[in-house]
PDB file of C-alpha atoms in Angstrom:
ATOM      1  CA  MET G  10       1.221 -17.528 -19.542  1.00 98.00           C
ATOM      2  CA  ARG G  11       3.048 -17.682 -16.218  1.00 98.00           C
ATOM      3  CA  ALA G  12       1.620 -16.355 -12.967  1.00 98.00           C
ATOM      4  CA  LEU G  13       2.162 -16.500  -9.220  1.00 98.00           C
ATOM      5  CA  VAL G  14      -0.975 -18.152  -7.844  1.00 98.00           C
ATOM      6  CA  PHE G  15      -2.388 -18.256  -4.316  1.00 98.00           C
ATOM      7  CA  THR G  16      -3.374 -21.935  -4.191  1.00 97.00           C
ATOM      8  CA  GLY G  17      -4.370 -22.449  -0.559  1.00 96.00           C
ATOM      9  CA  PRO G  18      -3.627 -21.368   3.034  1.00 95.00           C
ATOM     10  CA  GLY G  19       0.054 -20.449   3.184  1.00 95.00           C
ATOM     11  CA  ALA G  20       0.711 -21.675  -0.358  1.00 97.00           C
ATOM     12  CA  MET G  21       1.923 -19.773  -3.440  1.00 98.00           C
ATOM     13  CA  GLU G  22       2.972 -21.413  -6.711  1.00 98.00           C
ATOM     14  CA  VAL G  23       4.283 -20.209 -10.066  1.00 98.00           C
ATOM     15  CA  ARG G  24       2.003 -21.853 -12.600  1.00 98.00           C
ATOM     16  CA  ASP G  25       0.852 -21.772 -16.198  1.00 98.00           C
ATOM     17  CA  VAL G  26      -2.587 -20.158 -16.295  1.00 98.00           C
ATOM     18  CA  PRO G  27      -4.998 -19.339 -19.141  1.00 98.00           C
ATOM     19  CA  GLU G  28      -4.620 -16.053 -20.990  1.00 98.00           C
ATOM     20  CA  PRO G  29      -6.984 -13.369 -19.648  1.00 98.00           C
ATOM     21  CA  GLU G  30     -10.220 -12.703 -21.476  1.00 96.00           C
ATOM     22  CA  VAL G  31     -10.449  -9.026 -22.419  1.00 98.00           C
ATOM     23  CA  GLY G  32     -14.020  -7.826 -22.031  1.00 97.00           C
ATOM     24  CA  ALA G  33     -15.808  -4.800 -23.401  1.00 98.00           C
ATOM     25  CA  GLY G  34     -14.232  -1.584 -22.141  1.00 97.00           C
ATOM     26  CA  GLU G  35     -11.101  -3.420 -20.993  1.00 98.00           C
ATOM     27  CA  GLU G  36      -7.470  -3.434 -22.067  1.00 98.00           C
ATOM     28  CA  LEU G  37      -4.726  -6.009 -21.809  1.00 98.00           C
ATOM     29  CA  VAL G  38      -1.725  -4.894 -19.772  1.00 98.00           C
ATOM     30  CA  HIS G  39       1.611  -6.661 -20.224  1.00 98.00           C
ATOM     31  CA  VAL G  40       2.920  -6.471 -16.655  1.00 98.00           C
ATOM     32  CA  VAL G  41       6.495  -5.279 -16.172  1.00 98.00           C
ATOM     33  CA  THR G  42       6.618  -5.017 -12.375  1.00 98.00           C
ATOM     34  CA  SER G  43       4.257  -5.800  -9.512  1.00 98.00           C
ATOM     35  CA  GLY G  44       4.690  -5.123  -5.800  1.00 98.00           C
ATOM     36  CA  ILE G  45       4.031  -7.582  -2.989  1.00 98.00           C
ATOM     37  CA  CYS G  46       1.819  -5.915  -0.360  1.00 97.00           C
ATOM     38  CA  GLY G  47       1.746  -6.749   3.334  1.00 94.00           C
ATOM     39  CA  SER G  48      -2.016  -7.251   3.064  1.00 94.00           C
ATOM     40  CA  GLU G  49      -1.339 -10.059   0.592  1.00 96.00           C
ATOM     41  CA  LEU G  50       1.130 -11.733   2.935  1.00 95.00           C
ATOM     42  CA  HIS G  51      -1.503 -11.619   5.679  1.00 90.00           C
ATOM     43  CA  GLY G  52      -4.211 -12.778   3.277  1.00 92.00           C
ATOM     44  CA  VAL G  53      -2.296 -15.897   2.271  1.00 94.00           C
ATOM     45  CA  ARG G  54      -1.241 -16.703   5.817  1.00 90.00           C
ATOM     46  CA  THR G  55      -4.802 -16.218   7.112  1.00 86.00           C
ATOM     47  CA  PRO G  56      -7.234 -16.550   4.190  1.00 82.00           C
ATOM     48  CA  GLY G  57     -10.403 -14.484   4.322  1.00 83.00           C
ATOM     49  CA  PHE G  58     -11.891 -12.517   1.456  1.00 84.00           C
ATOM     50  CA  ARG G  59      -9.041 -13.545  -0.869  1.00 93.00           C
ATOM     51  CA  VAL G  60     -10.255 -16.912  -2.137  1.00 93.00           C
ATOM     52  CA  PRO G  61      -7.820 -19.365  -3.764  1.00 95.00           C
ATOM     53  CA  PRO G  62      -7.003 -20.120  -6.473  1.00 97.00           C
ATOM     54  CA  LEU G  63      -6.283 -16.459  -7.118  1.00 98.00           C
ATOM     55  CA  VAL G  64      -3.722 -14.407  -9.023  1.00 98.00           C
ATOM     56  CA  MET G  65      -3.183 -11.525  -6.620  1.00 98.00           C
ATOM     57  CA  GLY G  66      -1.279  -8.280  -7.226  1.00 98.00           C
ATOM     58  CA  HIS G  67      -2.800  -4.799  -6.980  1.00 98.00           C
ATOM     59  CA  GLU G  68       0.392  -2.682  -7.191  1.00 98.00           C
ATOM     60  CA  PHE G  69       1.513  -3.029 -10.796  1.00 98.00           C
ATOM     61  CA  ALA G  70       2.567  -1.259 -13.946  1.00 98.00           C
ATOM     62  CA  GLY G  71       3.195  -2.339 -17.508  1.00 98.00           C
ATOM     63  CA  ARG G  72       2.644  -1.765 -21.215  1.00 98.00           C
ATOM     64  CA  THR G  73      -0.581  -1.740 -23.184  1.00 98.00           C
ATOM     65  CA  GLY G  74      -0.915  -3.452 -26.533  1.00 96.00           C
ATOM     66  CA  ASP G  75      -0.404  -0.146 -28.333  1.00 97.00           C
ATOM     67  CA  GLY G  76       2.819   0.573 -26.426  1.00 97.00           C
ATOM     68  CA  ARG G  77       1.724   2.978 -23.689  1.00 98.00           C
ATOM     69  CA  PHE G  78       3.486   2.731 -20.331  1.00 98.00           C
ATOM     70  CA  VAL G  79       0.819   2.667 -17.623  1.00 98.00           C
ATOM     71  CA  VAL G  80       0.175   2.157 -13.933  1.00 98.00           C
ATOM     72  CA  VAL G  81      -3.110   0.615 -12.806  1.00 98.00           C
ATOM     73  CA  ASN G  82      -5.460   2.009 -10.166  1.00 98.00           C
ATOM     74  CA  PRO G  83      -6.892  -1.284  -8.878  1.00 98.00           C
ATOM     75  CA  ILE G  84     -10.030   0.129  -7.239  1.00 98.00           C
ATOM     76  CA  LEU G  85     -13.201  -0.693  -9.163  1.00 98.00           C
ATOM     77  CA  SER G  86     -16.388   1.049  -8.058  1.00 98.00           C
ATOM     78  CA  CYS G  87     -19.997   0.995  -9.222  1.00 97.00           C
ATOM     79  CA  GLY G  88     -19.808   4.594 -10.469  1.00 96.00           C
ATOM     80  CA  ALA G  89     -23.490   5.145  -9.780  1.00 97.00           C
ATOM     81  CA  CYS G  90     -23.983   5.405  -6.012  1.00 98.00           C
ATOM     82  CA  ASP G  91     -24.031   8.397  -3.660  1.00 98.00           C
ATOM     83  CA  LEU G  92     -20.428   7.780  -2.592  1.00 98.00           C
ATOM     84  CA  CYS G  93     -19.102   7.556  -6.144  1.00 98.00           C
ATOM     85  CA  ALA G  94     -20.926  10.798  -6.941  1.00 97.00           C
ATOM     86  CA  LEU G  95     -19.022  12.423  -4.070  1.00 97.00           C
ATOM     87  CA  GLY G  96     -15.694  11.181  -5.421  1.00 96.00           C
ATOM     88  CA  LEU G  97     -15.410   8.522  -2.717  1.00 98.00           C
ATOM     89  CA  ARG G  98     -14.898   5.544  -5.009  1.00 98.00           C
ATOM     90  CA  ASN G  99     -12.466   4.033  -2.496  1.00 98.00           C
ATOM     91  CA  VAL G 100     -15.306   3.443  -0.030  1.00 98.00           C
ATOM     92  CA  CYS G 101     -18.004   2.535  -2.557  1.00 98.00           C
ATOM     93  CA  ARG G 102     -20.197  -0.109  -0.958  1.00 98.00           C
ATOM     94  CA  LYS G 103     -19.852  -2.268  -4.078  1.00 98.00           C
ATOM     95  CA  ARG G 104     -16.145  -1.703  -4.666  1.00 98.00           C
ATOM     96  CA  GLU G 105     -13.909  -4.450  -5.904  1.00 98.00           C
ATOM     97  CA  ILE G 106     -10.130  -4.566  -6.135  1.00 98.00           C
ATOM     98  CA  VAL G 107      -8.031  -5.974  -8.939  1.00 98.00           C
ATOM     99  CA  GLY G 108      -5.962  -8.773  -7.432  1.00 98.00           C
ATOM    100  CA  VAL G 109      -8.548  -9.468  -4.742  1.00 97.00           C
ATOM    101  CA  HIS G 110     -11.911  -9.919  -6.451  1.00 97.00           C
ATOM    102  CA  ARG G 111     -10.521 -10.600  -9.937  1.00 97.00           C
ATOM    103  CA  PRO G 112      -7.113 -11.660 -11.298  1.00 98.00           C
ATOM    104  CA  GLY G 113      -4.336  -9.155 -10.693  1.00 98.00           C
ATOM    105  CA  GLY G 114      -0.800  -8.244 -11.551  1.00 98.00           C
ATOM    106  CA  PHE G 115       1.120 -11.316 -10.401  1.00 98.00           C
ATOM    107  CA  ALA G 116       0.887 -12.532 -13.993  1.00 98.00           C
ATOM    108  CA  GLU G 117       2.527 -11.775 -17.301  1.00 98.00           C
ATOM    109  CA  ARG G 118      -0.702 -10.275 -18.600  1.00 98.00           C
ATOM    110  CA  VAL G 119      -3.899  -8.984 -17.015  1.00 98.00           C
ATOM    111  CA  ALA G 120      -7.147  -7.531 -18.341  1.00 98.00           C
ATOM    112  CA  VAL G 121      -8.367  -4.380 -16.586  1.00 98.00           C
ATOM    113  CA  PRO G 122     -11.002  -1.721 -17.307  1.00 98.00           C
ATOM    114  CA  SER G 123      -9.596   1.055 -19.496  1.00 98.00           C
ATOM    115  CA  GLY G 124     -10.524   3.652 -16.879  1.00 97.00           C
ATOM    116  CA  THR G 125      -8.036   2.182 -14.410  1.00 98.00           C
ATOM    117  CA  LEU G 126      -5.022   3.143 -16.530  1.00 98.00           C
ATOM    118  CA  THR G 127      -2.829   6.175 -15.933  1.00 98.00           C
ATOM    119  CA  GLU G 128      -0.058   6.844 -18.409  1.00 98.00           C
ATOM    120  CA  LEU G 129       3.369   7.206 -16.847  1.00 98.00           C
ATOM    121  CA  PRO G 130       5.378  10.404 -17.269  1.00 97.00           C
ATOM    122  CA  GLU G 131       8.283  10.110 -19.651  1.00 95.00           C
ATOM    123  CA  GLY G 132      11.379   8.866 -17.875  1.00 95.00           C
ATOM    124  CA  LEU G 133       9.641   7.414 -14.818  1.00 97.00           C
ATOM    125  CA  GLY G 134      11.298   4.079 -14.031  1.00 97.00           C
ATOM    126  CA  TRP G 135       9.422   0.846 -13.507  1.00 98.00           C
ATOM    127  CA  THR G 136      10.433   0.571  -9.856  1.00 98.00           C
ATOM    128  CA  ALA G 137       8.918   3.990  -9.155  1.00 98.00           C
ATOM    129  CA  ALA G 138       5.839   3.047 -11.177  1.00 98.00           C
ATOM    130  CA  ALA G 139       5.199   0.036  -8.943  1.00 98.00           C
ATOM    131  CA  ILE G 140       5.430   2.271  -5.854  1.00 98.00           C
ATOM    132  CA  VAL G 141       2.674   4.632  -7.065  1.00 98.00           C
ATOM    133  CA  GLU G 142      -0.090   2.566  -5.443  1.00 98.00           C
ATOM    134  CA  PRO G 143       1.394   2.441  -1.919  1.00 98.00           C
ATOM    135  CA  ALA G 144       2.432   6.090  -2.297  1.00 98.00           C
ATOM    136  CA  ALA G 145      -1.180   7.001  -3.063  1.00 98.00           C
ATOM    137  CA  ASN G 146      -2.178   5.519   0.300  1.00 98.00           C
ATOM    138  CA  ALA G 147       0.188   7.941   2.025  1.00 98.00           C
ATOM    139  CA  VAL G 148      -0.987  10.916  -0.043  1.00 98.00           C
ATOM    140  CA  HIS G 149      -4.556  10.116   0.994  1.00 98.00           C
ATOM    141  CA  ALA G 150      -3.611   9.776   4.667  1.00 98.00           C
ATOM    142  CA  TRP G 151      -1.779  13.120   4.603  1.00 98.00           C
ATOM    143  CA  SER G 152      -4.865  14.728   3.069  1.00 98.00           C
ATOM    144  CA  LEU G 153      -7.133  13.220   5.745  1.00 98.00           C
ATOM    145  CA  ALA G 154      -4.814  14.640   8.416  1.00 98.00           C
ATOM    146  CA  GLY G 155      -5.371  18.074   6.899  1.00 97.00           C
ATOM    147  CA  ALA G 156      -2.004  18.286   5.090  1.00 97.00           C
ATOM    148  CA  PRO G 157      -0.708  20.225   8.127  1.00 96.00           C
ATOM    149  CA  ALA G 158       2.458  22.081   7.114  1.00 96.00           C
ATOM    150  CA  GLY G 159       4.545  22.786  10.222  1.00 98.00           C
ATOM    151  CA  ALA G 160       3.172  19.782  12.107  1.00 98.00           C
ATOM    152  CA  ARG G 161       5.046  17.461  14.442  1.00 98.00           C
ATOM    153  CA  VAL G 162       4.447  14.072  12.819  1.00 98.00           C
ATOM    154  CA  GLY G 163       4.871  10.579  14.188  1.00 98.00           C
ATOM    155  CA  VAL G 164       4.842   7.459  12.016  1.00 98.00           C
ATOM    156  CA  ILE G 165       4.407   4.016  13.556  1.00 98.00           C
ATOM    157  CA  GLY G 166       5.828   1.311  11.311  1.00 98.00           C
ATOM    158  CA  ALA G 167       8.626   1.682   8.762  1.00 98.00           C
ATOM    159  CA  GLY G 168       7.300  -0.709   6.166  1.00 97.00           C
ATOM    160  CA  ALA G 169       6.490   0.528   2.683  1.00 98.00           C
ATOM    161  CA  ILE G 170       3.381   2.465   3.766  1.00 98.00           C
ATOM    162  CA  GLY G 171       5.104   4.006   6.779  1.00 98.00           C
ATOM    163  CA  LEU G 172       8.090   5.098   4.701  1.00 98.00           C
ATOM    164  CA  ALA G 173       5.711   6.542   2.110  1.00 98.00           C
ATOM    165  CA  CYS G 174       3.984   8.499   4.896  1.00 98.00           C
ATOM    166  CA  LEU G 175       7.392   9.827   5.952  1.00 98.00           C
ATOM    167  CA  LEU G 176       8.216  10.925   2.407  1.00 98.00           C
ATOM    168  CA  VAL G 177       4.824  12.513   1.769  1.00 98.00           C
ATOM    169  CA  ALA G 178       4.848  14.374   5.099  1.00 98.00           C
ATOM    170  CA  GLY G 179       8.349  15.599   4.338  1.00 98.00           C
ATOM    171  CA  SER G 180       7.338  16.948   0.950  1.00 97.00           C
ATOM    172  CA  GLY G 181       4.209  18.426   2.540  1.00 97.00           C
ATOM    173  CA  GLY G 182       6.162  20.658   4.903  1.00 98.00           C
ATOM    174  CA  ALA G 183       5.990  18.823   8.220  1.00 98.00           C
ATOM    175  CA  ALA G 184       8.221  20.540  10.773  1.00 98.00           C
ATOM    176  CA  ARG G 185       9.511  17.342  12.371  1.00 98.00           C
ATOM    177  CA  ILE G 186       8.956  13.680  11.557  1.00 98.00           C
ATOM    178  CA  GLU G 187       9.777  10.801  13.872  1.00 98.00           C
ATOM    179  CA  VAL G 188       9.423   7.176  12.794  1.00 98.00           C
ATOM    180  CA  ALA G 189       9.064   4.209  15.138  1.00 98.00           C
ATOM    181  CA  ASP G 190       9.850   0.609  14.241  1.00 98.00           C
ATOM    182  CA  ARG G 191      11.241  -2.377  16.127  1.00 96.00           C
ATOM    183  CA  SER G 192      13.659  -3.173  13.308  1.00 96.00           C
ATOM    184  CA  GLU G 193      17.018  -1.422  13.459  1.00 97.00           C
ATOM    185  CA  HIS G 194      17.421  -1.971   9.723  1.00 96.00           C
ATOM    186  CA  ARG G 195      14.148  -0.193   8.976  1.00 97.00           C
ATOM    187  CA  ARG G 196      15.001   2.611  11.389  1.00 98.00           C
ATOM    188  CA  GLU G 197      18.249   3.151   9.493  1.00 98.00           C
ATOM    189  CA  ILE G 198      16.301   3.418   6.231  1.00 98.00           C
ATOM    190  CA  ALA G 199      13.861   5.902   7.763  1.00 98.00           C
ATOM    191  CA  GLY G 200      16.782   8.050   8.898  1.00 98.00           C
ATOM    192  CA  ARG G 201      18.298   7.947   5.430  1.00 98.00           C
ATOM    193  CA  LEU G 202      14.975   9.024   3.914  1.00 98.00           C
ATOM    194  CA  GLY G 203      14.763  12.105   6.101  1.00 98.00           C
ATOM    195  CA  ALA G 204      13.246  11.175   9.452  1.00 98.00           C
ATOM    196  CA  ASP G 205      14.404  13.592  12.150  1.00 98.00           C
ATOM    197  CA  ALA G 206      14.455  10.645  14.545  1.00 98.00           C
ATOM    198  CA  ALA G 207      14.040   6.904  14.053  1.00 98.00           C
ATOM    199  CA  VAL G 208      13.242   5.118  17.309  1.00 98.00           C
ATOM    200  CA  ALA G 209      11.902   1.846  18.652  1.00 98.00           C
ATOM    201  CA  GLU G 210       8.849   3.604  20.119  1.00 98.00           C
ATOM    202  CA  LEU G 211       7.453   7.103  19.855  1.00 98.00           C
ATOM    203  CA  ALA G 212       8.006   9.438  22.812  1.00 96.00           C
ATOM    204  CA  GLY G 213       6.817  12.967  23.414  1.00 92.00           C
ATOM    205  CA  GLU G 214       3.812  14.570  21.772  1.00 97.00           C
ATOM    206  CA  TYR G 215       2.714  14.915  18.150  1.00 98.00           C
ATOM    207  CA  ASP G 216       0.169  16.870  16.153  1.00 98.00           C
ATOM    208  CA  VAL G 217      -0.406  13.978  13.742  1.00 98.00           C
ATOM    209  CA  ILE G 218       0.412  10.289  14.051  1.00 98.00           C
ATOM    210  CA  PHE G 219       0.146   7.775  11.220  1.00 98.00           C
ATOM    211  CA  ASP G 220      -0.332   4.178  12.358  1.00 98.00           C
ATOM    212  CA  ALA G 221       0.901   2.076   9.448  1.00 98.00           C
ATOM    213  CA  VAL G 222       0.787  -1.146  11.493  1.00 97.00           C
ATOM    214  CA  GLY G 223      -2.748  -1.395  12.827  1.00 96.00           C
ATOM    215  CA  ALA G 224      -2.245  -3.581  15.915  1.00 95.00           C
ATOM    216  CA  ALA G 225      -4.042  -2.989  19.216  1.00 96.00           C
ATOM    217  CA  GLY G 226      -0.795  -1.785  20.786  1.00 96.00           C
ATOM    218  CA  THR G 227      -0.027   0.670  17.992  1.00 97.00           C
ATOM    219  CA  HIS G 228      -3.590   1.999  18.107  1.00 97.00           C
ATOM    220  CA  GLU G 229      -3.082   2.670  21.797  1.00 97.00           C
ATOM    221  CA  GLN G 230       0.308   4.309  21.223  1.00 97.00           C
ATOM    222  CA  SER G 231      -0.994   6.517  18.423  1.00 97.00           C
ATOM    223  CA  LEU G 232      -3.517   8.077  20.797  1.00 97.00           C
ATOM    224  CA  ALA G 233      -1.355   8.140  23.916  1.00 97.00           C
ATOM    225  CA  ARG G 234       1.314  10.195  22.095  1.00 98.00           C
ATOM    226  CA  LEU G 235      -1.119  12.515  20.347  1.00 98.00           C
ATOM    227  CA  ARG G 236      -1.514  16.064  21.639  1.00 98.00           C
ATOM    228  CA  PRO G 237      -4.994  17.205  22.716  1.00 98.00           C
ATOM    229  CA  GLY G 238      -6.911  18.097  19.587  1.00 98.00           C
ATOM    230  CA  GLY G 239      -4.518  16.127  17.381  1.00 98.00           C
ATOM    231  CA  THR G 240      -5.297  13.575  14.693  1.00 98.00           C
ATOM    232  CA  ALA G 241      -4.328   9.915  14.473  1.00 98.00           C
ATOM    233  CA  VAL G 242      -4.685   8.402  11.005  1.00 98.00           C
ATOM    234  CA  TRP G 243      -4.968   4.640  10.992  1.00 98.00           C
ATOM    235  CA  LEU G 244      -3.839   2.902   7.798  1.00 98.00           C
ATOM    236  CA  GLY G 245      -2.678  -0.480   9.104  1.00 95.00           C
ATOM    237  CA  LEU G 246      -4.890  -3.558   9.168  1.00 91.00           C
ATOM    238  CA  ALA G 247      -2.873  -5.997  11.289  1.00 89.00           C
ATOM    239  CA  ASP G 248      -5.513  -6.496  13.987  1.00 86.00           C
ATOM    240  CA  PRO G 249      -9.198  -5.495  14.148  1.00 86.00           C
ATOM    241  CA  THR G 250      -8.929  -4.883  17.901  1.00 87.00           C
ATOM    242  CA  ALA G 251      -9.187  -1.175  18.765  1.00 87.00           C
ATOM    243  CA  GLY G 252      -7.104  -1.314  21.959  1.00 87.00           C
ATOM    244  CA  PHE G 253      -7.323   2.359  22.977  1.00 85.00           C
ATOM    245  CA  ASP G 254      -8.621   4.437  25.896  1.00 87.00           C
ATOM    246  CA  ALA G 255     -11.880   5.937  24.644  1.00 90.00           C
ATOM    247  CA  ALA G 256     -12.233   8.205  27.683  1.00 93.00           C
ATOM    248  CA  ALA G 257      -8.832   9.768  27.027  1.00 90.00           C
ATOM    249  CA  LEU G 258      -9.850  10.327  23.419  1.00 92.00           C
ATOM    250  CA  VAL G 259     -12.950  12.239  24.574  1.00 95.00           C
ATOM    251  CA  ARG G 260     -11.209  14.261  27.268  1.00 96.00           C
ATOM    252  CA  GLY G 261      -8.385  15.236  24.918  1.00 97.00           C
ATOM    253  CA  GLU G 262     -10.723  15.900  21.999  1.00 98.00           C
ATOM    254  CA  LYS G 263      -8.482  13.733  19.863  1.00 98.00           C
ATOM    255  CA  GLN G 264      -9.497  12.451  16.469  1.00 97.00           C
ATOM    256  CA  VAL G 265      -9.057   9.010  14.930  1.00 97.00           C
ATOM    257  CA  VAL G 266      -9.453   8.862  11.165  1.00 98.00           C
ATOM    258  CA  GLY G 267      -9.561   5.656   9.192  1.00 98.00           C
ATOM    259  CA  SER G 268      -7.717   5.800   5.883  1.00 98.00           C
ATOM    260  CA  PHE G 269      -8.509   3.205   3.224  1.00 98.00           C
ATOM    261  CA  ALA G 270      -6.654   3.285  -0.090  1.00 98.00           C
ATOM    262  CA  TYR G 271      -7.001   6.626  -1.908  1.00 98.00           C
ATOM    263  CA  ARG G 272      -9.146   8.837  -4.084  1.00 98.00           C
ATOM    264  CA  ASP G 273      -8.422   9.356  -7.764  1.00 97.00           C
ATOM    265  CA  ALA G 274      -6.734  12.721  -7.111  1.00 98.00           C
ATOM    266  CA  ASP G 275      -4.430  11.069  -4.549  1.00 98.00           C
ATOM    267  CA  PHE G 276      -3.408   8.428  -7.084  1.00 98.00           C
ATOM    268  CA  ALA G 277      -2.673  11.090  -9.695  1.00 98.00           C
ATOM    269  CA  ALA G 278      -0.632  13.092  -7.179  1.00 98.00           C
ATOM    270  CA  ALA G 279       1.392  10.005  -6.272  1.00 98.00           C
ATOM    271  CA  VAL G 280       2.438   9.549  -9.904  1.00 98.00           C
ATOM    272  CA  GLY G 281       4.076  12.951  -9.750  1.00 96.00           C
ATOM    273  CA  LEU G 282       5.719  12.403  -6.360  1.00 97.00           C
ATOM    274  CA  VAL G 283       7.511   9.076  -6.703  1.00 98.00           C
ATOM    275  CA  ALA G 284       9.928  10.209  -9.406  1.00 95.00           C
ATOM    276  CA  GLY G 285      11.964  12.105  -6.834  1.00 92.00           C
ATOM    277  CA  TRP G 286      12.010   9.446  -4.120  1.00 97.00           C
ATOM    278  CA  ASP G 287      15.003   7.456  -2.922  1.00 97.00           C
ATOM    279  CA  LEU G 288      13.840   3.888  -3.592  1.00 98.00           C
ATOM    280  CA  SER G 289      17.007   2.079  -2.528  1.00 97.00           C
ATOM    281  CA  TRP G 290      14.848   0.185   0.021  1.00 97.00           C
ATOM    282  CA  VAL G 291      12.969  -1.572  -2.801  1.00 98.00           C
ATOM    283  CA  ALA G 292      14.242  -4.956  -4.051  1.00 97.00           C
ATOM    284  CA  THR G 293      13.283  -6.725  -7.292  1.00 98.00           C
ATOM    285  CA  PHE G 294      12.937 -10.435  -7.996  1.00 98.00           C
ATOM    286  CA  PRO G 295      12.016 -12.336 -11.173  1.00 98.00           C
ATOM    287  CA  LEU G 296       8.626 -14.012 -11.350  1.00 98.00           C
ATOM    288  CA  SER G 297      10.374 -17.392 -11.347  1.00 98.00           C
ATOM    289  CA  GLU G 298      11.400 -16.701  -7.726  1.00 98.00           C
ATOM    290  CA  GLY G 299       7.966 -15.358  -6.789  1.00 97.00           C
ATOM    291  CA  ALA G 300       6.755 -18.260  -4.641  1.00 98.00           C
ATOM    292  CA  GLU G 301      10.044 -18.405  -2.737  1.00 97.00           C
ATOM    293  CA  ILE G 302      10.282 -14.687  -2.014  1.00 97.00           C
ATOM    294  CA  PHE G 303       6.594 -14.400  -1.131  1.00 97.00           C
ATOM    295  CA  THR G 304       6.795 -17.308   1.309  1.00 96.00           C
ATOM    296  CA  SER G 305      10.001 -15.960   2.856  1.00 96.00           C
ATOM    297  CA  LEU G 306       8.412 -12.555   3.390  1.00 95.00           C
ATOM    298  CA  MET G 307       5.260 -14.137   4.794  1.00 94.00           C
ATOM    299  CA  ASN G 308       7.276 -16.131   7.320  1.00 92.00           C
ATOM    300  CA  GLY G 309       9.594 -13.266   8.245  1.00 87.00           C
ATOM    301  CA  ARG G 310      12.709 -14.871   6.754  1.00 82.00           C
ATOM    302  CA  THR G 311      13.486 -12.155   4.172  1.00 74.00           C
ATOM    303  CA  THR G 312      14.233  -8.551   4.983  1.00 82.00           C
ATOM    304  CA  PRO G 313      13.572  -6.218   2.021  1.00 93.00           C
ATOM    305  CA  VAL G 314      11.131  -3.528   3.069  1.00 96.00           C
ATOM    306  CA  LYS G 315       9.473  -3.768  -0.325  1.00 98.00           C
ATOM    307  CA  ALA G 316       9.704  -6.592  -2.850  1.00 98.00           C
ATOM    308  CA  LEU G 317       8.721  -6.262  -6.496  1.00 98.00           C
ATOM    309  CA  LEU G 318       8.240  -9.063  -8.996  1.00 98.00           C
ATOM    310  CA  THR G 319       9.563  -8.381 -12.486  1.00 98.00           C
ATOM    311  CA  PHE G 320       8.334  -9.948 -15.731  1.00 97.00           C
TER     312      PHE G 320
END
């Protein structure tokens, strides 16, 4: 079968790879569409825990052998620890992720545990199905912020996760949402999706700020623009440097909450949300162009906010 393979630092190739072995308790998914995540671009450019050769892809949907249309929750947990018992599978100390620790959805077929499958509602398109996973990240972040209806919300970064945060906050009853991004193109998209303001940098004061970038400078901005007693939710992973004024955090009784992936309820909620979203900012490309589009995105030469591979 054909797959897009991470072969070495900065290198992606479309190759023939062996068919997946389907183990006990697993099912074979025939992939229809799979999203390229910013974490994958970073992981190929600067290899770390993603070890080549690897078939990545953790945002994917497809058909099972018996014809069900499904989306895959890529988080695999031990199911037996204290955190799993609390419903915190996303932070299980032994968690693994499909497409990171085992072959993922950048292939025509992939074997996954049966428990990872969620059947798609009738009529949900494949583009929306591939956006469920990033949408679940935003649902989780909104929940961690307290799902504050009536809040003044700031979003830093208008990539796929930032736009999902905008859409989730909008559906959750935020009073005003402002989105910051350096790209004029992405600011235009944010405005079209309902942002009350789309700016190069946040100004004023907010009850909640989502940092979907995760650089030292955006960490600093997320706290500087937060009202006393407000909450900054950090989703981005661009830079491990904290970069903020800890004394100001204490004096303003501000909160910083880390948000990693999602809980099962967040994933289920995302399935129901994406059907009504404007996804005109999502572009699709055939697997045969996978190496080219991935490399272009990685090097900043291609501009779609979200790219999906189709099979």
